[in-house]
XYZ file of C-alpha atoms in Angstrom:
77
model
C 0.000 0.000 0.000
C 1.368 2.813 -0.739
C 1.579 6.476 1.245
C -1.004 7.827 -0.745
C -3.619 4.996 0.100
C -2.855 5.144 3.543
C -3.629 9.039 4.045
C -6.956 8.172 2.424
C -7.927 5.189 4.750
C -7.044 7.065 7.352
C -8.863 10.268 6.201
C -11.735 7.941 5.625
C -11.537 6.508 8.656
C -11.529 9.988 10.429
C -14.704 11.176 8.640
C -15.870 7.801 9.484
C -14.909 7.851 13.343
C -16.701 12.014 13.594
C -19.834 10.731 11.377
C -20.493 8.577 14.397
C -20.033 10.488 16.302
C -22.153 12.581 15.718
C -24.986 10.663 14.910
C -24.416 9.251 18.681
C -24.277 12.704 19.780
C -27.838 13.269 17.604
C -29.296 10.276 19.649
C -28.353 11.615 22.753
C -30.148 14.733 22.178
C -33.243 12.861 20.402
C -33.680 10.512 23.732
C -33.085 14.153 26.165
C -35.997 16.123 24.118
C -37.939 12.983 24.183
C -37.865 13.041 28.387
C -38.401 16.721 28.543
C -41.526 16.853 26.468
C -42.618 13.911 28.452
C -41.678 15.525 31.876
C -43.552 19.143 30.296
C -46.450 16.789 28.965
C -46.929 15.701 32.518
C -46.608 18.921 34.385
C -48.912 20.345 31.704
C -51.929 17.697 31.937
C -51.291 18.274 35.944
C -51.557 21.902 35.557
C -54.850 21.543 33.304
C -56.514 19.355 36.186
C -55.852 21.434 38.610
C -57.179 24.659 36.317
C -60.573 22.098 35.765
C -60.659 21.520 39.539
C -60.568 25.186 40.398
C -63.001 25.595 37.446
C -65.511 23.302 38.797
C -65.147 24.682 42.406
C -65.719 28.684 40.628
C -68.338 27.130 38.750
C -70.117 25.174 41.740
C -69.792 29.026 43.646
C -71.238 31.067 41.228
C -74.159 28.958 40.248
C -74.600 29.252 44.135
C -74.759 32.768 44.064
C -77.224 32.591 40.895
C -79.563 30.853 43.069
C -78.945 33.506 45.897
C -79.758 36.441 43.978
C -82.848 34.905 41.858
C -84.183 34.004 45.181
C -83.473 37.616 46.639
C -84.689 39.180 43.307
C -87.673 37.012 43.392
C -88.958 38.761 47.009
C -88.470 41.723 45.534
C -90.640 41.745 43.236
């Protein structure tokens, strides 16, 4: 083999050695993401129940008070 052949192998072999490199590096960040929208997915569909809790509750209270004033309006009349 000559000198020639052997900086090209070894060039090849470089390009080869960063390629995978990087495409580990890629996988790495692909599997991270992947766990961070999971961990936002599950803080968000927390922080949705807990708005629809609070919702029901506000709901629950003001058709409370509906009742309240229609009764109060009615004696007024």
């Amino acid at each position: 083999m000559n000198k020639l052949e052997k900086e090209l192998q070894s060039y090849a072999r470089a390009k080869h050695e960063k390629h995978d490199a990087f495409m580990k590096a890629f996988e790495t960040w692909g599997k991270e993401m992947e766990a961070t929208l999971n961990k936002l997915e599950k803080i968000n569909d927390a922080l949705l129940q807990q708005f629809q809790a609070n919702m029901s509750d506000a709901e629950a209270f003001f058709a409370k008070k509906e009742k309240q004033f229609a009764r109060m309006f009615h004696h007024f009349r």
